mmCIF file of C-alpha atoms in Angstrom:
data_model
loop_
_atom_site.group_PDB
_atom_site.id
_atom_site.type_symbol
_atom_site.label_atom_id
_atom_site.label_comp_id
_atom_site.label_asym_id
_atom_site.label_seq_id
_atom_site.Cartn_x
_atom_site.Cartn_y
_atom_site.Cartn_z
ATOM 1 C CA UNK A 398 33.578 32.205 -2.738
ATOM 2 C CA UNK A 399 30.947 34.726 -1.698
ATOM 3 C CA UNK A 400 30.963 35.447 2.029
ATOM 4 C CA UNK A 401 27.354 35.998 3.089
ATOM 5 C CA UNK A 402 26.566 38.049 6.160
ATOM 6 C CA UNK A 403 23.336 37.646 8.129
ATOM 7 C CA UNK A 404 21.834 35.568 5.377
ATOM 8 C CA UNK A 405 18.359 34.200 5.569
ATOM 9 C CA UNK A 406 16.862 31.289 3.700
ATOM 10 C CA UNK A 407 13.349 31.571 2.309
ATOM 11 C CA UNK A 408 11.750 28.233 1.545
ATOM 12 C CA UNK A 409 9.905 27.984 -1.775
ATOM 13 C CA UNK A 410 8.983 24.319 -1.728
ATOM 14 C CA UNK A 411 10.228 21.121 -0.132
ATOM 15 C CA UNK A 412 9.345 17.840 -1.739
ATOM 16 C CA UNK A 413 10.569 14.301 -2.163
ATOM 17 C CA UNK A 414 12.301 13.324 -5.367
ATOM 18 C CA UNK A 415 14.195 10.203 -6.333
ATOM 19 C CA UNK A 416 17.740 10.653 -7.541
ATOM 20 C CA UNK A 417 18.913 8.576 -10.482
ATOM 21 C CA UNK A 418 21.449 6.696 -8.404
ATOM 22 C CA UNK A 419 21.031 2.938 -8.226
ATOM 23 C CA UNK A 420 21.266 1.057 -4.953
ATOM 24 C CA UNK A 421 22.987 -2.320 -5.392
ATOM 25 C CA UNK A 422 20.891 -5.197 -4.101
ATOM 26 C CA UNK A 423 17.514 -3.430 -4.255
ATOM 27 C CA UNK A 424 17.697 -2.306 -7.870
ATOM 28 C CA UNK A 425 15.975 0.956 -6.969
ATOM 29 C CA UNK A 426 16.737 4.606 -7.378
ATOM 30 C CA UNK A 427 18.475 6.020 -4.315
ATOM 31 C CA UNK A 428 15.871 8.046 -2.364
ATOM 32 C CA UNK A 429 16.712 11.669 -1.644
ATOM 33 C CA UNK A 430 15.051 14.750 -0.210
ATOM 34 C CA UNK A 431 14.546 17.276 -3.007
ATOM 35 C CA UNK A 432 14.882 20.765 -1.564
ATOM 36 C CA UNK A 433 14.449 24.154 -3.252
ATOM 37 C CA UNK A 434 15.005 27.521 -1.655
ATOM 38 C CA UNK A 435 16.071 31.149 -2.095
ATOM 39 C CA UNK A 436 19.256 32.461 -0.498
ATOM 40 C CA UNK A 437 19.221 36.208 0.253
ATOM 41 C CA UNK A 438 21.421 38.705 2.060
ATOM 42 C CA UNK A 439 20.422 40.818 5.048
ATOM 43 C CA UNK A 440 18.589 43.307 2.837
ATOM 44 C CA UNK A 441 16.506 40.578 1.239
ATOM 45 C CA UNK A 442 18.343 40.682 -2.080
ATOM 46 C CA UNK A 443 19.400 37.443 -3.812
ATOM 47 C CA UNK A 444 23.046 36.576 -3.221
ATOM 48 C CA UNK A 445 25.404 36.749 -6.231
ATOM 49 C CA UNK A 446 25.315 33.834 -8.641
ATOM 50 C CA UNK A 447 27.879 31.120 -7.935
ATOM 51 C CA UNK A 448 28.609 27.847 -6.208
ATOM 52 C CA UNK A 449 28.064 27.694 -2.451
ATOM 53 C CA UNK A 450 29.120 24.911 -0.113
ATOM 54 C CA UNK A 451 26.173 23.913 2.055
ATOM 55 C CA UNK A 452 25.575 21.434 4.848
ATOM 56 C CA UNK A 453 22.207 19.752 5.323
ATOM 57 C CA UNK A 454 21.680 18.211 8.765
ATOM 58 C CA UNK A 455 18.855 15.959 9.957
ATOM 59 C CA UNK A 456 17.847 15.814 13.621
ATOM 60 C CA UNK A 457 15.658 13.411 15.565
ATOM 61 C CA UNK A 458 12.873 15.036 17.541
ATOM 62 C CA UNK A 459 13.312 13.344 20.913
ATOM 63 C CA UNK A 460 11.985 15.989 23.277
ATOM 64 C CA UNK A 461 8.673 17.572 24.261
ATOM 65 C CA UNK A 462 7.650 21.117 23.591
ATOM 66 C CA UNK A 463 8.245 23.424 20.637
ATOM 67 C CA UNK A 464 10.151 21.429 17.972
ATOM 68 C CA UNK A 465 11.689 24.622 16.588
ATOM 69 C CA UNK A 466 12.899 25.964 19.946
ATOM 70 C CA UNK A 467 16.457 27.197 19.174
ATOM 71 C CA UNK A 468 17.506 26.549 22.770
ATOM 72 C CA UNK A 469 16.788 22.840 22.478
ATOM 73 C CA UNK A 470 19.161 20.806 20.320
ATOM 74 C CA UNK A 471 17.787 17.428 19.188
ATOM 75 C CA UNK A 472 19.957 14.486 18.245
ATOM 76 C CA UNK A 473 21.757 14.960 14.915
ATOM 77 C CA UNK A 474 21.628 11.761 12.841
ATOM 78 C CA UNK A 475 22.774 12.832 9.380
ATOM 79 C CA UNK A 476 24.958 15.397 7.609
ATOM 80 C CA UNK A 477 25.169 15.909 3.871
ATOM 81 C CA UNK A 478 27.608 18.374 2.278
ATOM 82 C CA UNK A 479 27.174 19.587 -1.285
ATOM 83 C CA UNK A 480 28.426 22.333 -3.595
ATOM 84 C CA UNK A 481 25.214 23.964 -4.751
ATOM 85 C CA UNK A 482 24.707 26.210 -7.771
ATOM 86 C CA UNK A 483 22.789 29.390 -6.919
ATOM 87 C CA UNK A 484 21.243 31.523 -9.672
ATOM 88 C CA UNK A 485 19.309 34.700 -8.818
ATOM 89 C CA UNK A 486 19.330 33.396 -5.256
ATOM 90 C CA UNK A 487 17.483 30.216 -6.217
ATOM 91 C CA UNK A 488 19.029 26.816 -5.524
ATOM 92 C CA UNK A 489 17.853 23.264 -6.015
ATOM 93 C CA UNK A 490 19.508 20.270 -4.342
ATOM 94 C CA UNK A 491 18.851 16.575 -3.716
ATOM 95 C CA UNK A 492 19.934 15.663 -0.190
ATOM 96 C CA UNK A 493 21.469 12.201 0.033
ATOM 97 C CA UNK A 494 23.299 9.953 -2.426
ATOM 98 C CA UNK A 495 24.965 6.528 -2.573
ATOM 99 C CA UNK A 496 28.082 7.857 -0.846
ATOM 100 C CA UNK A 497 26.118 9.558 1.932
ATOM 101 C CA UNK A 498 22.778 7.714 2.030
ATOM 102 C CA UNK A 499 19.853 9.012 3.996
ATOM 103 C CA UNK A 500 19.201 7.238 7.328
ATOM 104 C CA UNK A 501 16.029 5.598 6.027
ATOM 105 C CA UNK A 502 15.768 3.564 9.247
ATOM 106 C CA UNK A 503 15.158 6.885 11.035
ATOM 107 C CA UNK A 504 12.689 8.365 8.572
ATOM 108 C CA UNK A 505 9.589 6.995 10.263
ATOM 109 C CA UNK A 506 9.729 9.537 13.080
ATOM 110 C CA UNK A 507 9.603 13.311 13.498
ATOM 111 C CA UNK A 508 12.713 14.981 12.110
ATOM 112 C CA UNK A 509 14.029 18.480 11.419
ATOM 113 C CA UNK A 510 16.273 19.786 8.653
ATOM 114 C CA UNK A 511 18.974 22.344 9.403
ATOM 115 C CA UNK A 512 20.939 24.171 6.664
ATOM 116 C CA UNK A 513 24.332 25.843 6.972
ATOM 117 C CA UNK A 514 26.223 27.842 4.326
ATOM 118 C CA UNK A 515 29.997 28.225 4.080
ATOM 119 C CA UNK A 516 30.830 31.929 4.565
ATOM 120 C CA UNK A 517 34.487 31.478 3.694
ATOM 121 C CA UNK A 518 35.767 30.791 7.212
ATOM 122 C CA UNK A 519 33.086 28.554 8.707
ATOM 123 C CA UNK A 520 29.606 27.211 8.135
ATOM 124 C CA UNK A 521 26.956 29.752 9.082
ATOM 125 C CA UNK A 522 23.842 28.025 10.379
ATOM 126 C CA UNK A 523 20.532 29.334 9.081
ATOM 127 C CA UNK A 524 17.586 29.273 11.429
ATOM 128 C CA UNK A 525 15.086 28.119 12.289
ATOM 129 C CA UNK A 526 15.384 24.405 11.571
ATOM 130 C CA UNK A 527 12.726 23.151 9.163
ATOM 131 C CA UNK A 528 10.407 20.303 10.209
ATOM 132 C CA UNK A 529 10.158 17.460 7.726
ATOM 133 C CA UNK A 530 6.549 16.642 7.012
ATOM 134 C CA UNK A 531 4.736 14.106 4.905
ATOM 135 C CA UNK A 532 6.688 12.856 1.962
ATOM 136 C CA UNK A 533 10.080 12.027 3.545
ATOM 137 C CA UNK A 534 8.365 9.404 5.686
ATOM 138 C CA UNK A 535 7.089 7.626 2.567
ATOM 139 C CA UNK A 536 10.506 6.287 1.479
ATOM 140 C CA UNK A 537 9.760 2.824 2.852
ATOM 141 C CA UNK A 538 6.440 2.780 0.939
ATOM 142 C CA UNK A 539 7.837 3.947 -2.403
ATOM 143 C CA UNK A 540 6.838 1.438 -5.145
ATOM 144 C CA UNK A 541 9.577 -1.165 -5.387
ATOM 145 C CA UNK A 542 11.248 0.033 -2.180
ATOM 146 C CA UNK A 543 13.402 -2.249 -0.035
ATOM 147 C CA UNK A 544 13.013 -2.160 3.727
ATOM 148 C CA UNK A 545 16.455 -3.050 5.064
ATOM 149 C CA UNK A 546 17.170 -3.212 8.782
ATOM 150 C CA UNK A 547 20.711 -1.891 9.179
ATOM 151 C CA UNK A 548 20.511 -1.503 12.951
ATOM 152 C CA UNK A 549 21.919 -3.884 15.551
ATOM 153 C CA UNK A 550 18.720 -3.839 17.587
ATOM 154 C CA UNK A 551 16.990 -7.198 17.926
ATOM 155 C CA UNK A 552 13.476 -7.492 16.577
ATOM 156 C CA UNK A 553 11.620 -7.352 13.269
ATOM 157 C CA UNK A 554 12.529 -4.902 10.532
ATOM 158 C CA UNK A 555 8.850 -4.074 10.070
ATOM 159 C CA UNK A 556 5.935 -4.330 12.478
ATOM 160 C CA UNK A 557 2.342 -3.725 11.380
ATOM 161 C CA UNK A 558 -0.200 -3.447 14.175
ATOM 162 C CA UNK A 559 -3.881 -2.541 14.309
ATOM 163 C CA UNK A 560 -6.947 -3.237 16.417
ATOM 164 C CA UNK A 561 -8.412 -6.353 14.763
ATOM 165 C CA UNK A 562 -11.956 -5.134 15.389
ATOM 166 C CA UNK A 563 -11.292 -2.236 13.014
ATOM 167 C CA UNK A 564 -10.186 -4.321 10.053
ATOM 168 C CA UNK A 565 -6.989 -5.911 8.728
ATOM 169 C CA UNK A 566 -3.592 -4.425 9.555
ATOM 170 C CA UNK A 567 -2.314 -5.367 6.105
ATOM 171 C CA UNK A 568 -4.336 -5.850 2.926
ATOM 172 C CA UNK A 569 -2.425 -7.739 0.248
ATOM 173 C CA UNK A 570 -3.681 -7.578 -3.328
ATOM 174 C CA UNK A 571 -1.315 -9.910 -5.147
ATOM 175 C CA UNK A 572 1.523 -12.281 -4.237
ATOM 176 C CA UNK A 573 3.737 -12.012 -1.202
ATOM 177 C CA UNK A 574 7.207 -12.937 -2.416
ATOM 178 C CA UNK A 575 9.829 -14.411 -0.105
ATOM 179 C CA UNK A 576 13.370 -15.566 -0.798
ATOM 180 C CA UNK A 577 13.705 -17.246 2.592
ATOM 181 C CA UNK A 578 13.529 -21.000 3.187
ATOM 182 C CA UNK A 579 10.193 -21.995 4.764
ATOM 183 C CA UNK A 580 9.226 -24.964 6.923
ATOM 184 C CA UNK A 581 6.012 -26.693 7.903
ATOM 185 C CA UNK A 582 5.554 -29.328 10.596
ATOM 186 C CA UNK A 583 3.644 -32.578 10.032
ATOM 187 C CA UNK A 584 2.041 -34.153 13.095
ATOM 188 C CA UNK A 585 2.394 -37.984 12.983
ATOM 189 C CA UNK A 586 -1.008 -38.765 14.513
ATOM 190 C CA UNK A 587 -2.487 -39.675 11.106
ATOM 191 C CA UNK A 588 0.130 -42.428 10.638
ATOM 192 C CA UNK A 589 -1.204 -45.806 9.523
ATOM 193 C CA UNK A 590 0.298 -49.273 9.065
ATOM 194 C CA UNK A 591 0.744 -50.380 5.471
ATOM 195 C CA UNK A 592 -1.455 -53.400 4.767
ATOM 196 C CA UNK A 593 -3.910 -55.112 7.131
ATOM 197 C CA UNK A 594 -1.701 -57.517 9.124
ATOM 198 C CA UNK A 595 -1.890 -55.469 12.351
ATOM 199 C CA UNK A 596 1.785 -56.008 13.112
ATOM 200 C CA UNK A 597 2.095 -52.774 15.116
ATOM 201 C CA UNK A 598 0.357 -51.162 18.065
ATOM 202 C CA UNK A 599 0.114 -47.375 18.132
ATOM 203 C CA UNK A 600 0.133 -45.267 21.325
ATOM 204 C CA UNK A 601 -0.184 -41.505 21.449
ATOM 205 C CA UNK A 602 2.110 -39.805 23.957
ATOM 206 C CA UNK A 603 1.654 -36.174 24.800
ATOM 207 C CA UNK A 604 0.302 -33.825 22.179
ATOM 208 C CA UNK A 605 2.071 -35.227 19.137
ATOM 209 C CA UNK A 606 4.470 -38.111 19.803
ATOM 210 C CA UNK A 607 3.442 -41.455 18.344
ATOM 211 C CA UNK A 608 4.838 -44.585 20.069
ATOM 212 C CA UNK A 609 4.886 -47.788 18.055
ATOM 213 C CA UNK A 610 5.319 -51.354 19.399
ATOM 214 C CA UNK A 611 5.386 -54.631 17.489
ATOM 215 C CA UNK A 612 2.966 -57.424 18.341
ATOM 216 C CA UNK A 613 5.814 -59.956 18.049
ATOM 217 C CA UNK A 614 9.610 -59.895 17.986
ATOM 218 C CA UNK A 615 11.503 -59.964 14.729
ATOM 219 C CA UNK A 616 8.766 -57.960 13.020
ATOM 220 C CA UNK A 617 9.442 -55.596 10.172
ATOM 221 C CA UNK A 618 7.018 -53.649 8.024
ATOM 222 C CA UNK A 619 6.156 -50.163 6.795
ATOM 223 C CA UNK A 620 4.174 -47.329 8.287
ATOM 224 C CA UNK A 621 2.780 -44.499 6.166
ATOM 225 C CA UNK A 622 2.818 -40.879 7.316
ATOM 226 C CA UNK A 623 0.521 -38.702 5.156
ATOM 227 C CA UNK A 624 2.142 -35.402 4.263
ATOM 228 C CA UNK A 625 -0.258 -32.506 4.096
ATOM 229 C CA UNK A 626 1.829 -30.359 1.778
ATOM 230 C CA UNK A 627 0.737 -26.808 0.921
ATOM 231 C CA UNK A 628 0.949 -25.925 -2.749
ATOM 232 C CA UNK A 629 1.308 -22.266 -1.771
ATOM 233 C CA UNK A 630 2.509 -20.412 1.298
ATOM 234 C CA UNK A 631 1.164 -16.877 1.776
ATOM 235 C CA UNK A 632 0.003 -16.858 -1.838
ATOM 236 C CA UNK A 633 3.368 -17.914 -3.281
ATOM 237 C CA UNK A 634 4.037 -21.217 -5.055
ATOM 238 C CA UNK A 635 6.594 -23.407 -3.308
ATOM 239 C CA UNK A 636 8.915 -26.295 -4.097
ATOM 240 C CA UNK A 637 9.366 -29.151 -1.625
ATOM 241 C CA UNK A 638 13.119 -29.347 -1.203
ATOM 242 C CA UNK A 639 13.807 -31.390 1.946
ATOM 243 C CA UNK A 640 12.155 -33.845 4.330
ATOM 244 C CA UNK A 641 13.366 -34.546 7.885
ATOM 245 C CA UNK A 642 11.883 -37.241 10.142
ATOM 246 C CA UNK A 643 12.213 -36.821 13.912
ATOM 247 C CA UNK A 644 12.135 -40.070 15.883
ATOM 248 C CA UNK A 645 13.585 -42.019 18.814
ATOM 249 C CA UNK A 646 14.044 -45.622 19.946
ATOM 250 C CA UNK A 647 13.570 -47.310 23.316
ATOM 251 C CA UNK A 648 17.282 -48.161 23.194
ATOM 252 C CA UNK A 649 20.027 -47.299 20.778
ATOM 253 C CA UNK A 650 18.904 -47.433 17.181
ATOM 254 C CA UNK A 651 21.611 -49.712 15.784
ATOM 255 C CA UNK A 652 22.147 -52.203 13.002
ATOM 256 C CA UNK A 653 21.231 -55.126 15.278
ATOM 257 C CA UNK A 654 18.529 -53.544 17.431
ATOM 258 C CA UNK A 655 15.085 -52.090 16.968
ATOM 259 C CA UNK A 656 15.490 -49.441 14.317
ATOM 260 C CA UNK A 657 14.223 -47.604 11.275
ATOM 261 C CA UNK A 658 15.631 -49.417 8.287
ATOM 262 C CA UNK A 659 14.732 -46.982 5.553
ATOM 263 C CA UNK A 660 12.614 -43.987 4.601
ATOM 264 C CA UNK A 661 11.032 -43.346 1.215
ATOM 265 C CA UNK A 662 9.033 -40.453 -0.141
ATOM 266 C CA UNK A 663 6.113 -41.855 -2.119
ATOM 267 C CA UNK A 664 2.948 -40.701 -3.805
ATOM 268 C CA UNK A 665 -0.322 -42.379 -2.869
ATOM 269 C CA UNK A 666 -2.762 -43.230 -5.625
ATOM 270 C CA UNK A 667 -5.697 -42.719 -3.255
ATOM 271 C CA UNK A 668 -6.480 -41.074 0.049
ATOM 272 C CA UNK A 669 -5.995 -44.401 1.833
ATOM 273 C CA UNK A 670 -2.442 -44.615 0.474
ATOM 274 C CA UNK A 671 -3.098 -48.137 -0.723
ATOM 275 C CA UNK A 672 -0.923 -48.086 -3.848
ATOM 276 C CA UNK A 673 2.341 -46.173 -3.770
ATOM 277 C CA UNK A 674 4.374 -44.680 -6.565
ATOM 278 C CA UNK A 675 8.021 -44.212 -5.691
ATOM 279 C CA UNK A 676 9.272 -40.652 -5.948
ATOM 280 C CA UNK A 677 12.746 -41.116 -4.516
ATOM 281 C CA UNK A 678 13.781 -44.606 -3.402
ATOM 282 C CA UNK A 679 17.473 -43.777 -3.337
ATOM 283 C CA UNK A 680 17.381 -41.953 -0.021
ATOM 284 C CA UNK A 681 16.845 -42.799 3.626
ATOM 285 C CA UNK A 682 18.729 -46.129 3.794
ATOM 286 C CA UNK A 683 20.201 -47.359 7.127
ATOM 287 C CA UNK A 684 18.630 -44.667 9.260
ATOM 288 C CA UNK A 685 19.766 -46.333 12.487
ATOM 289 C CA UNK A 686 22.963 -44.269 12.396
ATOM 290 C CA UNK A 687 21.033 -41.511 14.189
ATOM 291 C CA UNK A 688 18.726 -41.629 17.191
ATOM 292 C CA UNK A 689 17.017 -38.240 16.905
ATOM 293 C CA UNK A 690 16.295 -37.282 13.322
ATOM 294 C CA UNK A 691 17.079 -38.173 9.756
ATOM 295 C CA UNK A 692 16.981 -35.885 6.763
ATOM 296 C CA UNK A 693 16.317 -37.055 3.253
ATOM 297 C CA UNK A 694 18.288 -33.933 2.373
ATOM 298 C CA UNK A 695 17.739 -32.047 -0.829
ATOM 299 C CA UNK A 696 15.573 -34.207 -3.014
ATOM 300 C CA UNK A 697 17.084 -35.535 -6.221
ATOM 301 C CA UNK A 698 14.328 -33.661 -8.032
ATOM 302 C CA UNK A 699 12.563 -31.065 -5.875
ATOM 303 C CA UNK A 700 8.797 -31.129 -6.241
ATOM 304 C CA UNK A 701 6.973 -28.045 -7.494
ATOM 305 C CA UNK A 702 3.560 -26.918 -6.268
ATOM 306 C CA UNK A 703 1.827 -28.934 -8.984
ATOM 307 C CA UNK A 704 3.430 -32.181 -7.711
ATOM 308 C CA UNK A 705 2.647 -31.956 -4.009
ATOM 309 C CA UNK A 706 -0.612 -33.885 -3.892
ATOM 310 C CA UNK A 707 -1.088 -37.188 -2.018
ATOM 311 C CA UNK A 708 2.462 -37.516 -0.738
ATOM 312 C CA UNK A 709 3.317 -40.014 1.991
ATOM 313 C CA UNK A 710 6.473 -40.832 3.885
ATOM 314 C CA UNK A 711 6.968 -44.605 3.926
ATOM 315 C CA UNK A 712 9.034 -45.621 6.945
ATOM 316 C CA UNK A 713 10.356 -49.198 7.167
ATOM 317 C CA UNK A 714 10.561 -50.344 10.824
ATOM 318 C CA UNK A 715 12.220 -53.362 12.438
ATOM 319 C CA UNK A 716 11.523 -54.522 16.019
ATOM 320 C CA UNK A 717 13.850 -56.977 17.760
ATOM 321 C CA UNK A 718 11.512 -57.483 20.717
ATOM 322 C CA UNK A 719 7.935 -56.692 21.705
ATOM 323 C CA UNK A 720 9.191 -54.575 24.623
ATOM 324 C CA UNK A 721 11.003 -52.266 22.242
ATOM 325 C CA UNK A 722 9.340 -49.225 20.762
ATOM 326 C CA UNK A 723 9.976 -46.413 18.337
ATOM 327 C CA UNK A 724 8.805 -42.840 18.771
ATOM 328 C CA UNK A 725 7.724 -40.878 15.710
ATOM 329 C CA UNK A 726 7.800 -37.232 16.742
ATOM 330 C CA UNK A 727 6.973 -35.565 13.435
ATOM 331 C CA UNK A 728 8.162 -34.571 9.994
ATOM 332 C CA UNK A 729 9.601 -31.210 8.985
ATOM 333 C CA UNK A 730 9.192 -30.182 5.359
ATOM 334 C CA UNK A 731 11.480 -27.579 3.828
ATOM 335 C CA UNK A 732 10.365 -25.347 0.973
ATOM 336 C CA UNK A 733 11.920 -22.881 -1.413
ATOM 337 C CA UNK A 734 9.703 -20.202 -2.913
ATOM 338 C CA UNK A 735 9.180 -20.045 -6.645
#
């Protein structure tokens, strides 16, 4: 091993490259900082050819003043050690790999790069530290990149903010793909009674609750809750996977009291929901077992975006007495993204 004395490092070019190392989960090349330089001795002559152990250290700039002030030591956040081939003083290295990945969660702020060379007994630090500019901060915007929040700090992994009077903060040309489960909420205030017998009286409580009374005891019939189902969410086709009805009774919803007897997901043949085509009649039986909500669960055959038109939830009610009532609080629809 060559033992350099009073070496100095002359920077030729610093640029971002992408190493051919695959990151599991993202399916992308592992990002790295491509760095080229010339290593010389005190007289300015290239050091002898050979392999040199080098350390590459990244620092956060968390102070005011001159960022290259040698008397101020910023917070070190990364160290990468590599055996680097040097020919005619010239070396070329990619900083970061799958074993020692770059702290990409830190790359959106000012940082400095410090280089040290093994002189045979210790690492000799070359100065000054080099500020990282431009390209290293583009890792999170590299085509096909994954933004992964590996910190333990609460909050979003990505925040985009801009004065709305100056234009959009994000312009999307294409689909926004999500693998998360999505929900929408259906307000029950468009609920109607099936048929024209006027067996029920509807009262609206608060901003969304619908209270239903029967005009006579021993009454049972259906109500229809129109489901305004989006075919797409944020430009992405969806599949309706689950339906949950939120409700309550004046007393306990039981087998012998006022209750919801069954729930069916149907398709209306017209906007008035006059004629219904059953979609799944095998779910939602004996709902009285719960007094807060009931889920139809995962549908026997989830509905794709081309099958989400004119859907209604048909709810079969039974009232023991005219003083009893049932609250319909709303319907939550669950979607997977195609």
